[in-house]
Every structure is written in C-alpha cells, then in structure tokens.
Amino acid sequence: MTGFPDFLVERTRFDAAIDRNWSCRDKCKVWWKDASGDDGSWWDGRIVAVKPKSYEFPGSPWERYTVQYRSEPKEPQLHSPWELFDADTQWEQPHIDSNIRDNLLSAFAKLEKSSHKAQDQYAVNKLKQVSQKSNFTNRYPVPLSFDIIQSRLENNYYRSLEAVQHDIQVMLLNAESYFGRNAELLSKLRRLSDFFMRTLSSLQPP
C-alpha cells in the first residue's frame, strides 16, 4: 500500500452515476480504451447482475455491476457505476461560466499586451521569463506561471472562480518570494495583484 489512490472519479460524475441507480437488464455503454491508451470506443452491453463485489463491503459501488456485452468480450465484465453511461445520463464537466472565462481571458490579454511596452508595469514579461528557469521551477512545489493559468482558462480547466483566484495567489506568492530583494519588481507585482483583485471582484456574483 502506497497511501496514494490509483485513480480519482470526478465528484459530479460520481454523484450522477450513483443517482442513476442502475438495475438488472438496463442497457448501458462503456468506454474502452484501445491498445495505445490514446483513444477508444463505446461498447454496448446490458447489466445482467447487481451485487457487491465483496460481502465485507455490502454498500460499496466498486465493480457492483456485471455487464454482458453484445460482442466481445464474451465473458461478463464487472464495472463500477461511474463507468456506465446511457442516453439518460445527465452529466456535464463542471467549469466556470463562459462569460466569466471570457472576461478573465480578456484581462490576461490586456496584461500580455502591456508586457510589450518598455516599462512592463505589471512585471508580466519578467514572470514569463523566470518561469522558464530551472532555479525557479525547482524551487516551488507548485511553480504556477502566467502562461499556465492562461492555458488552463483557455482549456476550461477551472471549475470555479475560487480556483482561478487560488492559482493567481500562488503565482504571485512564488514571484514575491523569488524577487524578494528587488523593490522595483515587488512594486510591479503589487500592482499586478491589485489588478487581479479588481478583476476577480468584478466577476463575483452579486
């Protein structure tokens, strides 16, 4: 035992799967990865039995459902409810509101544009440069950078505005620690912090 989980199930997916309350003879589909692990396909099947995998844990959903597939594999397979899907399953990957996301990306674009000016008043260019240095990335447990946060926004990584705020705070704390003896850069970082605080506050629900 390593003390670390083998995998994680997204909470909203877990809740939706449990609420679905699958029963015997329900049709379902399961996503099976191909040999490369990079892609896969949906396999159609039917639940032929519902029982706990171990009677030591009668309430556990782990591999509680036995599924018989239409074709291969011929042998019934054990599945957990979060592996099963059907047309009635309502589940959407949680993410921040698209308008909030767009406003944040607009703010990041504004900051990036400002970094092209000679004074780089928010130290964005300096943050980008230092994020490429090993003595910065190896110094902090979570070396978040301007580009990483921007990329996460572009790819709908964030589930809440609080998560965005957390990453920004970590980025700024790391930078303040790294540039601790540079008064000019610390002043610019405080200006950047104020900018983010105003932006995030304006996006909070009333």
GROMACS .gro file of C-alpha atoms in nm:
model
  206
    1MET     CA    1   0.000   0.000   0.000
    2THR     CA    2   0.141   0.337  -0.101
    3GLY     CA    3  -0.123   0.556   0.061
    4PHE     CA    4  -0.200   0.714  -0.277
    5PRO     CA    5  -0.520   0.646  -0.477
    6ASP     CA    6  -0.494   0.452  -0.803
    7PHE     CA    7  -0.740   0.690  -0.968
    8LEU     CA    8  -0.989   0.966  -0.892
    9VAL     CA    9  -1.352   0.999  -1.000
   10GLU     CA   10  -1.487   1.348  -1.064
   11ARG     CA   11  -1.739   1.422  -0.786
   12THR     CA   12  -2.020   1.530  -1.018
   13ARG     CA   13  -1.966   1.218  -1.229
   14PHE     CA   14  -1.973   1.000  -0.917
   15ASP     CA   15  -2.294   1.160  -0.789
   16ALA     CA   16  -2.466   1.130  -1.128
   17ALA     CA   17  -2.362   0.765  -1.157
   18ILE     CA   18  -2.493   0.678  -0.809
   19ASP     CA   19  -2.818   0.870  -0.865
   20ARG     CA   20  -2.873   0.678  -1.190
   21ASN     CA   21  -2.943   0.370  -0.974
   22TRP     CA   22  -2.866   0.111  -1.240
   23SER     CA   23  -3.059  -0.214  -1.220
   24CYS     CA   24  -3.054  -0.559  -1.376
   25ARG     CA   25  -3.138  -0.570  -1.750
   26ASP     CA   26  -3.062  -0.200  -1.802
   27LYS     CA   27  -2.883  -0.131  -2.129
   28CYS     CA   28  -2.558   0.062  -2.097
   29LYS     CA   29  -2.245   0.161  -2.282
   30VAL     CA   30  -1.886   0.167  -2.158
   31TRP     CA   31  -1.585   0.348  -2.297
   32TRP     CA   32  -1.299   0.108  -2.362
   33LYS     CA   33  -0.954   0.244  -2.441
   34ASP     CA   34  -0.762   0.097  -2.731
   35ALA     CA   35  -0.420  -0.067  -2.700
   36SER     CA   36  -0.237   0.266  -2.725
   37GLY     CA   37  -0.443   0.420  -2.446
   38ASP     CA   38  -0.483   0.738  -2.651
   39ASP     CA   39  -0.824   0.660  -2.797
   40GLY     CA   40  -1.105   0.408  -2.768
   41SER     CA   41  -1.467   0.333  -2.850
   42TRP     CA   42  -1.807   0.281  -2.690
   43TRP     CA   43  -1.914  -0.078  -2.625
   44ASP     CA   44  -2.283  -0.163  -2.585
   45GLY     CA   45  -2.395  -0.404  -2.318
   46ARG     CA   46  -2.661  -0.497  -2.067
   47ILE     CA   47  -2.645  -0.532  -1.690
   48VAL     CA   48  -2.705  -0.896  -1.601
   49ALA     CA   49  -2.637  -0.885  -1.227
   50VAL     CA   50  -2.613  -0.634  -0.944
   51LYS     CA   51  -2.431  -0.740  -0.630
   52PRO     CA   52  -2.142  -0.625  -0.414
   53LYS     CA   53  -1.802  -0.747  -0.526
   54SER     CA   54  -1.721  -0.830  -0.164
   55TYR     CA   55  -1.978  -0.905   0.103
   56GLU     CA   56  -1.739  -0.750   0.352
   57PHE     CA   57  -1.843  -0.417   0.198
   58PRO     CA   58  -2.209  -0.464   0.101
   59GLY     CA   59  -2.272  -0.095   0.033
   60SER     CA   60  -1.969  -0.038  -0.190
   61PRO     CA   61  -2.040   0.056  -0.554
   62TRP     CA   62  -1.699  -0.077  -0.663
   63GLU     CA   63  -1.748  -0.322  -0.954
   64ARG     CA   64  -2.104  -0.380  -0.837
   65TYR     CA   65  -2.246  -0.434  -1.186
   66THR     CA   66  -2.193  -0.733  -1.413
   67VAL     CA   67  -2.221  -0.635  -1.779
   68GLN     CA   68  -2.265  -0.870  -2.072
   69TYR     CA   69  -2.153  -0.713  -2.400
   70ARG     CA   70  -2.319  -0.761  -2.737
   71SER     CA   71  -1.999  -0.886  -2.895
   72GLU     CA   72  -1.651  -0.902  -2.745
   73PRO     CA   73  -1.559  -0.975  -2.476
   74LYS     CA   74  -1.777  -1.282  -2.444
   75GLU     CA   75  -1.723  -1.314  -2.071
   76PRO     CA   76  -1.930  -1.083  -1.846
   77GLN     CA   77  -1.730  -0.792  -1.706
   78LEU     CA   78  -1.751  -0.623  -1.366
   79HIS     CA   79  -1.798  -0.246  -1.368
   80SER     CA   80  -1.842   0.039  -1.126
   81PRO     CA   81  -2.138   0.275  -1.185
   82TRP     CA   82  -1.920   0.568  -1.298
   83GLU     CA   83  -1.802   0.354  -1.591
   84LEU     CA   84  -2.158   0.308  -1.719
   85PHE     CA   85  -2.335   0.552  -1.950
   86ASP     CA   86  -2.668   0.573  -2.128
   87ALA     CA   87  -2.869   0.832  -2.315
   88ASP     CA   88  -3.044   0.943  -1.997
   89THR     CA   89  -2.728   1.013  -1.801
   90GLN     CA   90  -2.708   1.386  -1.736
   91TRP     CA   91  -2.352   1.487  -1.663
   92GLU     CA   92  -2.150   1.785  -1.767
   93GLN     CA   93  -1.790   1.856  -1.684
   94PRO     CA   94  -1.804   2.138  -1.428
   95HIS     CA   95  -1.649   2.464  -1.541
   96ILE     CA   96  -1.672   2.833  -1.473
   97ASP     CA   97  -1.932   3.039  -1.655
   98SER     CA   98  -1.826   3.108  -2.014
   99ASN     CA   99  -1.875   3.484  -1.974
  100ILE     CA  100  -1.651   3.487  -1.667
  101ARG     CA  101  -1.393   3.280  -1.853
  102ASP     CA  102  -1.400   3.520  -2.148
  103ASN     CA  103  -1.361   3.821  -1.920
  104LEU     CA  104  -1.063   3.660  -1.749
  105LEU     CA  105  -0.901   3.576  -2.082
  106SER     CA  106  -0.958   3.935  -2.189
  107ALA     CA  107  -0.784   4.052  -1.871
  108PHE     CA  108  -0.490   3.820  -1.941
  109ALA     CA  109  -0.470   3.951  -2.298
  110LYS     CA  110  -0.463   4.307  -2.166
  111LEU     CA  111  -0.179   4.219  -1.930
  112GLU     CA  112   0.013   4.045  -2.205
  113LYS     CA  113  -0.024   4.348  -2.429
  114SER     CA  114   0.110   4.571  -2.152
  115SER     CA  115   0.418   4.349  -2.121
  116HIS     CA  116   0.532   4.452  -2.469
  117LYS     CA  117   0.585   4.807  -2.352
  118ALA     CA  118   0.925   4.911  -2.222
  119GLN     CA  119   0.818   4.966  -1.861
  120ASP     CA  120   0.632   4.630  -1.830
  121GLN     CA  121   0.429   4.788  -1.549
  122TYR     CA  122   0.283   4.458  -1.423
  123ALA     CA  123   0.607   4.256  -1.449
  124VAL     CA  124   0.431   4.007  -1.678
  125ASN     CA  125   0.727   3.976  -1.911
  126LYS     CA  126   0.956   3.914  -1.615
  127LEU     CA  127   0.720   3.646  -1.483
  128LYS     CA  128   0.721   3.475  -1.821
  129GLN     CA  129   1.099   3.480  -1.837
  130VAL     CA  130   1.158   3.346  -1.488
  131SER     CA  131   0.903   3.065  -1.532
  132GLN     CA  132   1.144   2.911  -1.784
  133LYS     CA  133   1.433   2.898  -1.539
  134SER     CA  134   1.506   2.576  -1.352
  135ASN     CA  135   1.606   2.759  -1.034
  136PHE     CA  136   1.250   2.894  -1.022
  137THR     CA  137   1.057   2.582  -1.126
  138ASN     CA  138   1.260   2.360  -0.891
  139ARG     CA  139   1.227   2.598  -0.600
  140TYR     CA  140   0.850   2.580  -0.551
  141PRO     CA  141   0.619   2.279  -0.508
  142VAL     CA  142   0.366   2.437  -0.747
  143PRO     CA  143   0.556   2.667  -0.988
  144LEU     CA  144   0.248   2.824  -1.146
  145SER     CA  145   0.311   3.076  -1.419
  146PHE     CA  146   0.118   3.336  -1.616
  147ASP     CA  147   0.115   3.107  -1.921
  148ILE     CA  148  -0.006   2.803  -1.726
  149ILE     CA  149  -0.303   2.988  -1.577
  150GLN     CA  150  -0.390   3.140  -1.913
  151SER     CA  151  -0.371   2.797  -2.078
  152ARG     CA  152  -0.593   2.647  -1.809
  153LEU     CA  153  -0.853   2.915  -1.875
  154GLU     CA  154  -0.839   2.852  -2.249
  155ASN     CA  155  -0.890   2.478  -2.195
  156ASN     CA  156  -1.178   2.505  -1.943
  157TYR     CA  157  -0.964   2.356  -1.668
  158TYR     CA  158  -1.114   2.563  -1.388
  159ARG     CA  159  -1.436   2.462  -1.215
  160SER     CA  160  -1.476   2.773  -1.003
  161LEU     CA  161  -1.364   3.133  -0.982
  162GLU     CA  162  -1.210   3.049  -0.644
  163ALA     CA  163  -0.977   2.801  -0.814
  164VAL     CA  164  -0.857   3.070  -1.054
  165GLN     CA  165  -0.801   3.305  -0.764
  166HIS     CA  166  -0.605   3.037  -0.578
  167ASP     CA  167  -0.368   2.978  -0.871
  168ILE     CA  168  -0.313   3.351  -0.918
  169GLN     CA  169  -0.231   3.389  -0.549
  170VAL     CA  170   0.017   3.100  -0.563
  171MET     CA  171   0.182   3.250  -0.871
  172LEU     CA  172   0.215   3.590  -0.702
  173LEU     CA  173   0.343   3.447  -0.372
  174ASN     CA  174   0.608   3.247  -0.557
  175ALA     CA  175   0.712   3.554  -0.755
  176GLU     CA  176   0.728   3.777  -0.446
  177SER     CA  177   0.946   3.519  -0.273
  178TYR     CA  178   1.174   3.484  -0.576
  179PHE     CA  179   1.214   3.860  -0.632
  180GLY     CA  180   1.219   3.943  -0.262
  181ARG     CA  181   1.516   4.180  -0.283
  182ASN     CA  182   1.407   4.367  -0.594
  183ALA     CA  183   1.199   4.664  -0.478
  184GLU     CA  184   1.102   4.769  -0.830
  185LEU     CA  185   0.971   4.425  -0.924
  186LEU     CA  186   0.788   4.388  -0.593
  187SER     CA  187   0.612   4.717  -0.662
  188LYS     CA  188   0.505   4.589  -1.005
  189LEU     CA  189   0.386   4.262  -0.853
  190ARG     CA  190   0.171   4.452  -0.604
  191ARG     CA  191   0.025   4.643  -0.898
  192LEU     CA  192  -0.045   4.311  -1.070
  193SER     CA  193  -0.205   4.176  -0.753
  194ASP     CA  194  -0.433   4.481  -0.734
  195PHE     CA  195  -0.526   4.435  -1.100
  196PHE     CA  196  -0.627   4.073  -1.043
  197MET     CA  197  -0.813   4.162  -0.723
  198ARG     CA  198  -1.022   4.423  -0.905
  199THR     CA  199  -1.086   4.188  -1.196
  200LEU     CA  200  -1.190   3.894  -0.979
  201SER     CA  201  -1.406   4.112  -0.754
  202SER     CA  202  -1.593   4.246  -1.056
  203LEU     CA  203  -1.675   3.890  -1.164
  204GLN     CA  204  -1.812   3.774  -0.829
  205PRO     CA  205  -2.189   3.709  -0.831
  206PRO     CA  206  -2.395   3.981  -0.659
   0.00000   0.00000   0.00000
